[in-house]
PDB file of C-alpha atoms in Angstrom:
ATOM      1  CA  UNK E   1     -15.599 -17.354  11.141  1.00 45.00           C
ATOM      2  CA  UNK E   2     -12.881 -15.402  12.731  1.00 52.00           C
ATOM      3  CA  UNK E   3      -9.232 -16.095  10.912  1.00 55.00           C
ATOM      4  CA  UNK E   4      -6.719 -16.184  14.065  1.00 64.00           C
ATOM      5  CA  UNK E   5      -4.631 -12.624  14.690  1.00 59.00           C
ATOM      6  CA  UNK E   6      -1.590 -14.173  13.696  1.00 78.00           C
ATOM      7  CA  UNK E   7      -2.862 -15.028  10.802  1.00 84.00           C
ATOM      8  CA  UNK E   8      -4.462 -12.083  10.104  1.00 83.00           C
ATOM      9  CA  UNK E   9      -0.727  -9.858  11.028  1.00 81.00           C
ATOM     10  CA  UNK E  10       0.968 -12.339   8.733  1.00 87.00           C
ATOM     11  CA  UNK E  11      -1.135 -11.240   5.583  1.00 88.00           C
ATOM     12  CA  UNK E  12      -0.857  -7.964   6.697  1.00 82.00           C
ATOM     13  CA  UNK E  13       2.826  -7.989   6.905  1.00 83.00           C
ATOM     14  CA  UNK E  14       3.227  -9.194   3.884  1.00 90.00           C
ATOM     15  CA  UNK E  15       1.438  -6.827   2.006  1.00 87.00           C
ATOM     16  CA  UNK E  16       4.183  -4.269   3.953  1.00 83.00           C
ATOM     17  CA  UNK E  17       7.315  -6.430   2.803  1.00 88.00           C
ATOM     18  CA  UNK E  18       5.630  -6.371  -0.647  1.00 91.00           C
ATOM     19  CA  UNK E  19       5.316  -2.513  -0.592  1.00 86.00           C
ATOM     20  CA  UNK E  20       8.695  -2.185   0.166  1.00 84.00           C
ATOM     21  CA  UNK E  21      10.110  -3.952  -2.112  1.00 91.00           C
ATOM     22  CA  UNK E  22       8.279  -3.135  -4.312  1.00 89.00           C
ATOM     23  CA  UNK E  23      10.305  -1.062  -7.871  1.00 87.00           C
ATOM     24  CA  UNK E  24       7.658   1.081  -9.117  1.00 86.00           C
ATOM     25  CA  UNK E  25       4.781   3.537  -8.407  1.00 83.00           C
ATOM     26  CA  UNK E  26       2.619   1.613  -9.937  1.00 88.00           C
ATOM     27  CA  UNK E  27       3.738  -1.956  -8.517  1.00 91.00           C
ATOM     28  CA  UNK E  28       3.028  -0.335  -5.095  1.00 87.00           C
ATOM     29  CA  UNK E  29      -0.375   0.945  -6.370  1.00 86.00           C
ATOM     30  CA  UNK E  30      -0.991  -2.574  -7.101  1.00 92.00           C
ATOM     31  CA  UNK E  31       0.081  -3.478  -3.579  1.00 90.00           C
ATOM     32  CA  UNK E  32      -1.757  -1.579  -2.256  1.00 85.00           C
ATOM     33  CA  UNK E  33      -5.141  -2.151  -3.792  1.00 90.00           C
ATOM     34  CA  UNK E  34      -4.371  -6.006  -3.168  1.00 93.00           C
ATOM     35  CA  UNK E  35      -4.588  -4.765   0.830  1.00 88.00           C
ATOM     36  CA  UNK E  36      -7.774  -2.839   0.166  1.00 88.00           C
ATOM     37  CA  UNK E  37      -8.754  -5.974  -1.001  1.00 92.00           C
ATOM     38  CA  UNK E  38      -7.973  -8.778   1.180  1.00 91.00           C
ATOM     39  CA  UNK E  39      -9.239  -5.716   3.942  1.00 88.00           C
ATOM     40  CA  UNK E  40     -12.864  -6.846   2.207  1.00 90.00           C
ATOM     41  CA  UNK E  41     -12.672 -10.635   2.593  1.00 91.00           C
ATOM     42  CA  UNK E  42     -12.210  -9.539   6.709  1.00 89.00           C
ATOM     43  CA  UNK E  43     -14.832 -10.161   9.175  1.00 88.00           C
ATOM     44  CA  UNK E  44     -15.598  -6.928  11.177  1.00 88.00           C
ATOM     45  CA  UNK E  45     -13.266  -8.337  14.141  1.00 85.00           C
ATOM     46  CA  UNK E  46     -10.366  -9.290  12.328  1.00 85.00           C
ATOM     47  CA  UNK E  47     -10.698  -5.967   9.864  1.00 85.00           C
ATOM     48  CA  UNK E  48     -10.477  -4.107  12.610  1.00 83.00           C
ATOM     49  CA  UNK E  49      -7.319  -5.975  13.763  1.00 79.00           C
ATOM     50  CA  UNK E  50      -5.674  -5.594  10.090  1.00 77.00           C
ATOM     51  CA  UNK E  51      -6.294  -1.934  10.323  1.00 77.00           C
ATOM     52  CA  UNK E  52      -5.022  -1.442  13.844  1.00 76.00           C
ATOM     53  CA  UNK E  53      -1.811  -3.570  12.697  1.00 70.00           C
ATOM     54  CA  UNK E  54      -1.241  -1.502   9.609  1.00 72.00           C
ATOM     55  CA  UNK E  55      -2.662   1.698  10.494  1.00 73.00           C
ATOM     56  CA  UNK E  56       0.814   3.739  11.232  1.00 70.00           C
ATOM     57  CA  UNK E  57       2.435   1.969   8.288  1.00 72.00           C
ATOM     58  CA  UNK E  58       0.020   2.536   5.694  1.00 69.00           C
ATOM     59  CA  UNK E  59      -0.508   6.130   6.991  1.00 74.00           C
ATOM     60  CA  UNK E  60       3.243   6.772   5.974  1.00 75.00           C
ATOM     61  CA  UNK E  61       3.121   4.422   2.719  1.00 75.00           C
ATOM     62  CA  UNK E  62       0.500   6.819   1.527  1.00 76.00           C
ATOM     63  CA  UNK E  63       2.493   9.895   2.058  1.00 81.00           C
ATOM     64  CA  UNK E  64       5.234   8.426   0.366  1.00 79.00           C
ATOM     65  CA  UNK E  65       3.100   7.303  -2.756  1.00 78.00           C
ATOM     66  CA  UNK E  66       1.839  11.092  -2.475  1.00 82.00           C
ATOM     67  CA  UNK E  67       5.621  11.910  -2.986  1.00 85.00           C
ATOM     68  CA  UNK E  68       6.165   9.302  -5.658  1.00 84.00           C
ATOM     69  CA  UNK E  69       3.599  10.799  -7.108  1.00 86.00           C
ATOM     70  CA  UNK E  70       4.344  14.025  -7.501  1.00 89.00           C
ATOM     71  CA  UNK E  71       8.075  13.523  -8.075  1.00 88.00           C
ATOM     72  CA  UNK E  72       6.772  11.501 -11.359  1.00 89.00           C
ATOM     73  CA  UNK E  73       4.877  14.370 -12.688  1.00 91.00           C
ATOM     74  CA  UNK E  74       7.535  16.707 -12.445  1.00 92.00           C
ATOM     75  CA  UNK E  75       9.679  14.498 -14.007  1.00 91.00           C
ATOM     76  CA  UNK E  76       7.426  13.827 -16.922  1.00 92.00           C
ATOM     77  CA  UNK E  77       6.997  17.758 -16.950  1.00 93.00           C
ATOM     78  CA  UNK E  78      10.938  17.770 -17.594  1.00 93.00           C
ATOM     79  CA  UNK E  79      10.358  15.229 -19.873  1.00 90.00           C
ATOM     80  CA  UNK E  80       7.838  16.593 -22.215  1.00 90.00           C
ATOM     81  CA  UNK E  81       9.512  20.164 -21.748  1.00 90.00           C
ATOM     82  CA  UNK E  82      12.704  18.862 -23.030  1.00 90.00           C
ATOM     83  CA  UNK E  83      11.022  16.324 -25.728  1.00 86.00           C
ATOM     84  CA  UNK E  84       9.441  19.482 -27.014  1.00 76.00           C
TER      85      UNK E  84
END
C-alpha cells in the first residue's frame, strides 16, 4: 500500500528538523540511521519520493557529518597530544 506524499514529506522532514537540532556527532549519526531506516519500511514509489524530497538535504548533511567528523579527530589528536 502506498503511504500518501504528504505523509511520506512529513516523516522525511522530520528526520531533517531532528538532524538539525540535533547536539552531537553521534546524535546525528543516530538520526541519520533512523532515515536509512524508515527509507526500508518504503514501498518502491514512495522511497523514491523520500529520496527525491531529501536528496539535496541529505547530500549536504553528509558533508557536514564528514566535517564533524574530522574536526573531532583533530581535536582528540590535541587531546591525547596534550594528555600525553
Amino acid at each position: 500500500m502506498m503511504n500518501k506524499p504528504n505523509v511520506v514529506m512529513e516523516r522525511a522532514n522530520e528526520f531533517l528538523n531532528r538532524f538539525e537540532q540535533a547536539s552531537s556527532l553521534e546524535e546525528r549519526e543516530t538520526i541519520a540511521a533512523e532515515y536509512r531506516q524508515f527509507l526500508t519500511t518504503l514501498n518502491d514509489a514512495d522511497r523514491d519520493k523520500a529520496r527525491t524530497i531529501m536528496s539535496g538535504q541529505w547530500e549536504a548533511i553528509g558533508q557536514e557529518m564528514n566535517s564533524l567528523q574530522q574536526q573531532l579527530a583533530a581535536f582528540r589528536q590535541q587531546y591525547d597530544h596534550a594528555v600525553a
